[in-house]
Amino acid sequence: MSTLWLVRHARPLVEGGICYGRLDVSADAQATRDAAAALARALPIGARVQHSPLQRCELLALSLYALRPDLALNPEPRIAEMDFGSWEGRAWSAIARTDIDAWTARFCAHAPGGGEPLAAMLARVDAALRDAAALERDVVWITHAGVARCVQWLQAHGTRRMPLSHEWPREAPTFGAWTTVPLV
């Protein structure tokens, strides 16, 4: 059985409390190098590396490739973070409570900030997950917390039902860390 390595980018260069889903921010350079070094030691030969096209993930992928040129890099837009539309770059505390309530009330169908509904993100991650499983080898996704949560949901529930806001997974790898799950 193959394994999916869900690797989260290093700490982004953005103030705490800011919504930065699809916002293309960089990541701490030293933390990125440290994460790449740990990952380079852990990854098996022959793994396929895919990364979100957002620069905080691409930087980690490039740092990994500098240490492990045997691992070809493949940008994968389907594993980018959720698009929060007009909320991007704003403090969460500056977003109207009624807007957040509208999102949580229709958690999968509502497009927060006019961006992307969670149902659309789940669909694209599910398609990428099925394609990864078809490769029949270890796959590494250098990605985001939201994608890791999508994978958790999809592996537990599939697409047969969409989550309510209180059911959404809270756990995700910390910055620069990873978790592994079986690819089925």
XYZ file of N, CA and C in Angstrom:
552
model
N 0.841 -1.183 0.000
C 0.000 0.000 0.000
C 0.884 1.243 0.000
N 0.503 2.213 -0.778
C 1.240 3.470 -0.871
C 0.822 4.415 0.247
N 1.668 5.401 0.467
C 1.458 6.377 1.531
C 1.375 7.775 0.949
N 0.491 8.590 1.510
C 0.422 10.020 1.195
C 1.073 10.767 2.343
N 2.088 11.535 2.020
C 2.761 12.396 2.988
C 2.136 13.779 2.867
N 1.448 14.219 3.894
C 0.841 15.550 3.922
C 1.788 16.481 4.663
N 2.499 17.304 3.908
C 3.522 18.189 4.455
C 2.981 19.614 4.435
N 3.026 20.266 5.591
C 2.577 21.664 5.650
C 3.791 22.579 5.491
N 3.599 23.633 4.760
C 4.642 24.643 4.552
C 5.145 25.188 5.894
N 6.306 25.842 5.863
C 6.858 26.485 7.055
C 6.013 27.723 7.414
N 6.301 28.265 8.587
C 5.542 29.425 9.085
C 5.528 30.547 8.047
N 4.329 30.993 7.664
C 4.243 32.059 6.666
C 4.629 33.415 7.252
N 5.061 34.292 6.388
C 5.430 35.647 6.793
C 4.187 36.534 6.742
N 3.336 36.325 7.724
C 2.095 37.083 7.833
C 1.785 37.209 9.326
N 1.216 38.324 9.697
C 0.879 38.540 11.105
C -0.178 37.542 11.564
N -0.131 37.197 12.832
C -1.157 36.332 13.404
C -2.522 36.978 13.290
N -3.547 36.152 13.158
C -4.909 36.663 13.100
C -5.344 37.155 11.735
N -4.519 36.954 10.723
C -4.841 37.394 9.360
C -5.342 36.201 8.552
N -6.382 36.405 7.779
C -6.881 35.389 6.860
C -5.948 35.367 5.644
N -5.328 34.218 5.398
C -4.372 34.144 4.290
C -4.491 32.845 3.511
N -5.683 32.361 3.313
C -5.868 31.119 2.570
C -5.108 31.096 1.258
N -5.649 31.678 0.213
C -5.030 31.674 -1.111
C -4.080 32.862 -1.284
N -4.006 33.732 -0.281
C -3.078 34.863 -0.346
C -1.666 34.309 -0.515
N -0.959 34.763 -1.513
C 0.340 34.184 -1.842
C 1.450 34.856 -1.046
N 1.623 34.412 0.190
C 2.649 34.957 1.069
C 3.825 33.985 1.124
N 4.997 34.538 1.397
C 6.190 33.719 1.522
C 6.211 33.051 2.897
N 7.249 32.260 3.132
C 7.426 31.588 4.419
C 8.812 31.917 4.958
N 8.970 31.740 6.250
C 10.241 31.970 6.906
C 11.324 31.108 6.229
N 12.396 31.748 5.783
C 13.426 31.053 4.992
C 14.149 29.981 5.810
N 14.557 30.301 7.038
C 15.280 29.308 7.838
C 14.374 28.143 8.220
N 13.139 28.444 8.589
C 12.192 27.373 8.926
C 11.926 26.494 7.705
N 11.911 27.087 6.528
C 11.726 26.322 5.293
C 12.910 25.390 5.064
N 14.123 25.890 5.239
C 15.321 25.052 5.067
C 15.345 23.913 6.094
N 14.968 24.224 7.329
C 14.941 23.196 8.377
C 13.921 22.110 8.055
N 12.752 22.524 7.610
C 11.705 21.553 7.245
C 12.160 20.698 6.067
N 12.801 21.313 5.081
C 13.283 20.569 3.911
C 14.338 19.546 4.319
N 15.233 19.915 5.236
C 16.286 18.989 5.672
C 15.672 17.776 6.369
N 14.705 18.001 7.253
C 14.057 16.885 7.952
C 13.299 16.001 6.965
N 12.606 16.625 6.040
C 11.830 15.881 5.054
C 12.746 15.088 4.122
N 13.851 15.689 3.712
C 14.800 15.009 2.822
C 15.322 13.717 3.446
N 15.523 13.735 4.755
C 16.003 12.530 5.448
C 14.913 11.466 5.560
N 13.662 11.886 5.608
C 12.558 10.960 5.873
C 11.959 10.321 4.625
N 11.978 11.019 3.518
C 11.261 10.537 2.335
C 11.938 9.347 1.667
N 11.122 8.399 1.214
C 11.683 7.244 0.510
C 12.090 7.612 -0.920
N 12.990 6.816 -1.449
C 13.382 6.961 -2.856
C 12.162 6.625 -3.709
N 11.979 7.379 -4.775
C 10.897 7.098 -5.707
C 9.579 7.768 -5.389
N 9.523 8.532 -4.297
C 8.280 9.239 -3.982
C 8.020 10.321 -5.030
N 6.767 10.569 -5.278
C 6.379 11.635 -6.225
C 5.987 12.853 -5.413
N 6.663 13.965 -5.641
C 6.424 15.195 -4.889
C 5.530 16.124 -5.693
N 4.420 16.496 -5.091
C 3.518 17.488 -5.673
C 3.404 18.637 -4.674
N 3.314 19.847 -5.197
C 3.233 20.986 -4.283
C 2.197 21.990 -4.749
N 1.607 22.648 -3.766
C 0.720 23.767 -4.060
C 1.535 24.821 -4.803
N 0.932 25.520 -5.761
C 1.671 26.552 -6.475
C 1.916 27.826 -5.655
N 1.308 27.923 -4.470
C 1.538 29.107 -3.640
C 2.978 29.102 -3.145
N 3.597 30.286 -3.111
C 5.037 30.363 -2.889
C 5.500 29.771 -1.565
N 4.684 29.784 -0.518
C 5.124 29.204 0.747
C 5.337 27.694 0.627
N 4.607 27.059 -0.286
C 4.797 25.620 -0.547
C 5.884 25.396 -1.589
N 5.897 26.224 -2.613
C 6.908 26.080 -3.653
C 8.314 26.269 -3.082
N 8.473 27.184 -2.129
C 9.787 27.395 -1.510
C 10.267 26.135 -0.787
N 9.355 25.471 -0.098
C 9.720 24.226 0.578
C 10.054 23.146 -0.451
N 9.288 23.065 -1.518
C 9.561 22.086 -2.565
C 10.941 22.330 -3.194
N 11.270 23.570 -3.467
C 12.571 23.891 -4.063
C 13.713 23.596 -3.096
N 13.503 23.893 -1.816
C 14.527 23.586 -0.805
C 14.724 22.078 -0.679
N 13.632 21.329 -0.755
C 13.719 19.875 -0.724
C 14.475 19.353 -1.949
N 14.162 19.881 -3.112
C 14.799 19.446 -4.350
C 16.307 19.722 -4.329
N 16.723 20.827 -3.695
C 18.150 21.142 -3.590
C 18.886 20.053 -2.797
N 18.190 19.426 -1.866
C 18.776 18.362 -1.044
C 18.558 16.973 -1.635
N 17.469 16.827 -2.373
C 17.087 15.518 -2.940
C 16.706 15.683 -4.413
N 17.696 15.897 -5.286
C 17.369 16.088 -6.712
C 16.757 14.858 -7.364
N 16.724 13.724 -6.657
C 16.060 12.537 -7.185
C 14.542 12.671 -7.127
N 14.060 13.649 -6.391
C 12.613 13.851 -6.238
C 12.159 14.975 -7.173
N 11.576 14.628 -8.286
C 11.088 15.629 -9.236
C 9.923 16.398 -8.618
N 9.852 17.673 -8.904
C 8.791 18.521 -8.368
C 7.668 18.671 -9.390
N 6.446 18.619 -8.896
C 5.272 18.738 -9.752
C 4.276 19.693 -9.108
N 4.101 20.890 -9.687
C 3.075 21.783 -9.142
C 1.691 21.153 -9.324
N 0.849 21.271 -8.307
C -0.492 20.678 -8.343
C -1.483 21.708 -7.794
N -2.159 22.440 -8.681
C -3.073 23.493 -8.221
C -4.241 22.979 -7.381
N -4.589 21.706 -7.520
C -5.723 21.181 -6.751
C -5.427 21.072 -5.261
N -4.151 21.175 -4.862
C -3.824 21.101 -3.435
C -3.443 22.472 -2.869
N -3.908 23.537 -3.529
C -3.754 24.895 -2.984
C -4.773 25.094 -1.860
N -4.501 26.070 -1.022
C -5.394 26.378 0.085
C -6.693 26.990 -0.430
N -7.689 27.020 0.417
C -9.004 27.570 0.088
C -8.892 29.061 -0.233
N -9.706 29.503 -1.149
C -9.758 30.913 -1.539
C -10.857 31.600 -0.729
N -10.437 32.542 0.115
C -11.379 33.286 0.951
C -11.799 34.616 0.332
N -11.559 34.790 -0.945
C -12.037 35.976 -1.660
C -11.614 37.281 -1.002
N -12.578 38.165 -0.758
C -12.287 39.490 -0.203
C -11.819 39.441 1.252
N -11.904 38.289 1.885
C -11.391 38.154 3.251
C -9.867 38.025 3.284
N -9.277 37.640 2.163
C -7.828 37.426 2.112
C -7.078 38.697 2.524
N -6.117 38.522 3.434
C -5.284 39.631 3.877
C -5.913 40.488 4.958
N -7.142 40.178 5.325
C -7.833 40.949 6.371
C -7.712 40.226 7.708
N -7.759 40.994 8.764
C -7.777 40.397 10.102
C -9.108 39.682 10.285
N -9.062 38.477 10.866
C -10.305 37.754 11.131
C -11.231 38.605 11.994
N -10.662 39.375 12.903
C -11.474 40.214 13.797
C -12.157 41.356 13.057
N -11.698 41.678 11.842
C -12.302 42.759 11.051
C -13.401 42.252 10.121
N -13.586 40.948 10.060
C -14.634 40.375 9.213
C -15.915 40.338 10.037
N -16.976 40.857 9.471
C -18.239 40.974 10.200
C -18.697 39.615 10.725
N -19.147 39.598 11.964
C -19.625 38.355 12.579
C -20.761 37.752 11.762
N -21.599 38.597 11.172
C -22.709 38.085 10.360
C -22.197 37.350 9.129
N -21.084 37.814 8.575
C -20.492 37.136 7.419
C -19.929 35.767 7.813
N -19.270 35.709 8.942
C -18.738 34.423 9.419
C -19.885 33.483 9.773
N -20.925 34.015 10.403
C -22.091 33.184 10.744
C -22.770 32.633 9.486
N -22.845 33.460 8.435
C -23.446 33.002 7.175
C -22.633 31.840 6.597
N -21.316 31.917 6.721
C -20.456 30.840 6.237
C -20.657 29.572 7.059
N -20.629 29.686 8.374
C -20.753 28.480 9.193
C -22.152 27.860 9.099
N -23.162 28.671 8.823
C -24.530 28.138 8.684
C -24.667 27.279 7.429
N -23.977 27.660 6.369
C -23.999 26.904 5.109
C -22.555 26.552 4.757
N -21.920 25.839 5.659
C -20.480 25.634 5.683
C -19.891 25.176 4.355
N -20.527 24.277 3.672
C -19.963 23.753 2.423
C -20.410 24.511 1.191
N -21.572 25.111 1.241
C -22.122 25.769 0.053
C -21.764 27.247 -0.042
N -21.511 27.879 1.080
C -21.244 29.320 1.109
C -19.802 29.602 0.684
N -19.607 30.618 -0.107
C -18.269 31.037 -0.536
C -17.816 32.192 0.354
N -16.994 31.938 1.360
C -16.587 33.013 2.261
C -15.844 34.116 1.517
N -16.266 35.345 1.722
C -15.650 36.477 1.040
C -15.852 36.452 -0.464
N -16.807 35.636 -0.931
C -17.024 35.507 -2.374
C -15.977 34.627 -3.034
N -15.210 33.898 -2.244
C -14.142 33.039 -2.780
C -14.645 31.677 -3.196
N -14.178 30.660 -2.518
C -14.444 29.280 -2.904
C -15.255 28.559 -1.826
N -16.350 27.934 -2.194
C -17.067 27.117 -1.211
C -16.248 25.879 -0.835
N -16.404 25.439 0.390
C -15.693 24.247 0.844
C -16.031 23.038 -0.019
N -17.267 22.935 -0.494
C -17.646 21.807 -1.345
C -16.764 21.750 -2.594
N -16.420 22.896 -3.158
C -15.548 22.928 -4.341
C -14.134 22.500 -3.980
N -13.657 22.945 -2.817
C -12.324 22.541 -2.380
C -12.273 21.040 -2.127
N -13.291 20.506 -1.456
C -13.342 19.065 -1.212
C -13.344 18.286 -2.528
N -14.056 18.778 -3.526
C -14.111 18.094 -4.824
C -12.744 18.076 -5.494
N -12.034 19.195 -5.474
C -10.722 19.214 -6.137
C -9.694 18.380 -5.372
N -9.748 18.416 -4.028
C -8.822 17.596 -3.249
C -9.147 16.110 -3.436
N -10.428 15.784 -3.500
C -10.823 14.388 -3.728
C -10.302 13.895 -5.081
N -10.404 14.712 -6.105
C -9.901 14.318 -7.428
C -8.381 14.129 -7.385
N -7.675 15.023 -6.711
C -6.217 14.890 -6.594
C -5.851 13.649 -5.784
N -6.637 13.358 -4.767
C -6.401 12.179 -3.924
C -6.584 10.887 -4.731
N -7.627 10.835 -5.543
C -7.847 9.649 -6.384
C -6.712 9.477 -7.387
N -6.257 10.591 -7.974
C -5.134 10.518 -8.919
C -3.851 10.077 -8.223
N -3.634 10.542 -6.998
C -2.445 10.139 -6.236
C -2.480 8.643 -5.941
N -3.641 8.135 -5.554
C -3.771 6.706 -5.255
C -3.493 5.859 -6.496
N -3.850 6.354 -7.663
C -3.648 5.611 -8.907
C -2.169 5.494 -9.281
N -1.320 6.324 -8.701
C 0.112 6.266 -9.017
C 0.783 5.029 -8.424
N 0.158 4.453 -7.420
C 0.653 3.230 -6.776
C 2.090 3.364 -6.288
N 2.396 4.510 -5.690
C 3.671 4.735 -5.007
C 3.466 5.857 -3.996
N 4.453 6.058 -3.129
C 4.318 7.131 -2.152
C 4.230 8.474 -2.860
N 3.332 9.304 -2.358
C 3.123 10.633 -2.914
C 3.287 11.630 -1.773
N 3.979 12.707 -2.060
C 4.227 13.772 -1.091
C 3.486 15.005 -1.552
N 2.611 15.524 -0.707
C 1.934 16.789 -0.993
C 2.509 17.845 -0.072
N 3.166 18.834 -0.639
C 3.602 19.998 0.120
C 2.477 21.006 -0.023
N 1.751 21.207 1.069
C 0.443 21.834 0.973
C 0.106 22.648 2.220
N -1.161 22.701 2.559
C -1.693 23.599 3.581
C -2.555 22.846 4.588
N -2.840 23.497 5.698
C -3.675 22.896 6.741
C -5.065 22.556 6.207
N -5.647 23.432 5.402
C -6.990 23.174 4.871
C -7.046 21.924 4.017
N -6.011 21.684 3.235
C -5.962 20.484 2.392
C -5.821 19.241 3.278
N -4.982 19.328 4.306
C -4.824 18.191 5.223
C -6.163 17.864 5.893
N -6.924 18.892 6.252
C -8.240 18.663 6.858
C -9.211 18.052 5.843
N -9.127 18.478 4.598
C -9.962 17.874 3.548
C -9.656 16.385 3.425
N -8.374 16.028 3.431
C -7.994 14.623 3.313
C -8.551 13.836 4.497
N -8.450 14.401 5.702
C -9.018 13.720 6.880
C -10.503 13.454 6.683
N -11.229 14.490 6.264
C -12.675 14.329 6.068
C -12.966 13.281 5.004
N -12.284 13.392 3.870
C -12.541 12.486 2.752
C -12.210 11.045 3.098
N -11.151 10.826 3.840
C -10.809 9.450 4.198
C -11.788 8.873 5.215
N -12.368 9.723 6.038
C -13.331 9.238 7.032
C -14.741 9.111 6.461
N -15.125 10.023 5.550
C -16.522 10.098 5.101
C -16.708 10.052 3.591
N -15.637 10.202 2.842
C -15.781 10.271 1.393
C -16.558 11.510 0.996
N -17.220 11.422 -0.137
C -18.013 12.561 -0.614
C -19.502 12.306 -0.449
N -19.847 11.237 0.275
C -21.264 10.888 0.402
C -22.061 11.922 1.193
N -21.370 12.673 2.053
C -22.044 13.781 2.719
C -21.038 14.870 3.034
N -21.517 16.081 3.064
C -20.669 17.225 3.340
C -20.695 17.534 4.840
N -19.586 18.048 5.367
C -19.529 18.318 6.801
C -20.304 19.563 7.207
N -20.785 19.548 8.424
C -21.288 20.756 9.071
C -20.087 21.423 9.733
N -20.188 22.701 10.034
C -19.024 23.425 10.552
C -18.473 22.794 11.828
N -19.329 22.313 12.704
C -18.842 21.737 13.964
C -18.211 20.347 13.780
N -18.369 19.758 12.609
C -17.783 18.450 12.323
C -16.410 18.542 11.649
N -16.053 19.734 11.215
C -14.833 19.899 10.439
C -13.610 19.555 11.288
N -12.663 18.772 10.744
C -11.465 18.403 11.503
C -10.681 19.632 11.967
N -10.190 19.568 13.167
C -9.400 20.671 13.733
C -7.897 20.425 13.580
N -7.523 19.149 13.564
C -6.100 18.790 13.533
C -5.521 18.953 12.129
N -4.284 19.418 12.099
C -3.503 19.512 10.864
C -2.039 19.526 11.277
N -1.143 19.141 10.388
C 0.276 19.222 10.739
C 0.658 20.660 11.109
N 1.580 20.799 12.048
C 2.078 22.131 12.385
C 2.965 22.620 11.243
N 3.318 23.888 11.273
C 4.155 24.454 10.218
C 5.452 23.658 10.081
N 5.752 23.250 8.846
C 6.979 22.542 8.550
C 6.978 21.070 8.911
N 5.849 20.564 9.370
C 5.749 19.150 9.780
C 4.861 18.394 8.807
N 4.729 17.098 9.039
C 3.914 16.277 8.156
C 3.236 15.154 8.937
N 2.288 14.570 8.268
C 1.645 13.348 8.726
C 1.549 12.440 7.516
N 1.363 11.170 7.764
C 1.218 10.234 6.663
C -0.116 9.500 6.810
N -0.721 9.186 5.664
C -1.965 8.433 5.634
C -1.869 7.434 4.481
N -2.563 6.306 4.615
C -2.540 5.338 3.506
C -3.293 5.890 2.304
N -2.777 5.604 1.134
C -3.468 5.951 -0.106
C -4.291 4.742 -0.519
N -5.596 4.902 -0.504
C -6.483 3.794 -0.865
C -7.373 4.165 -2.025
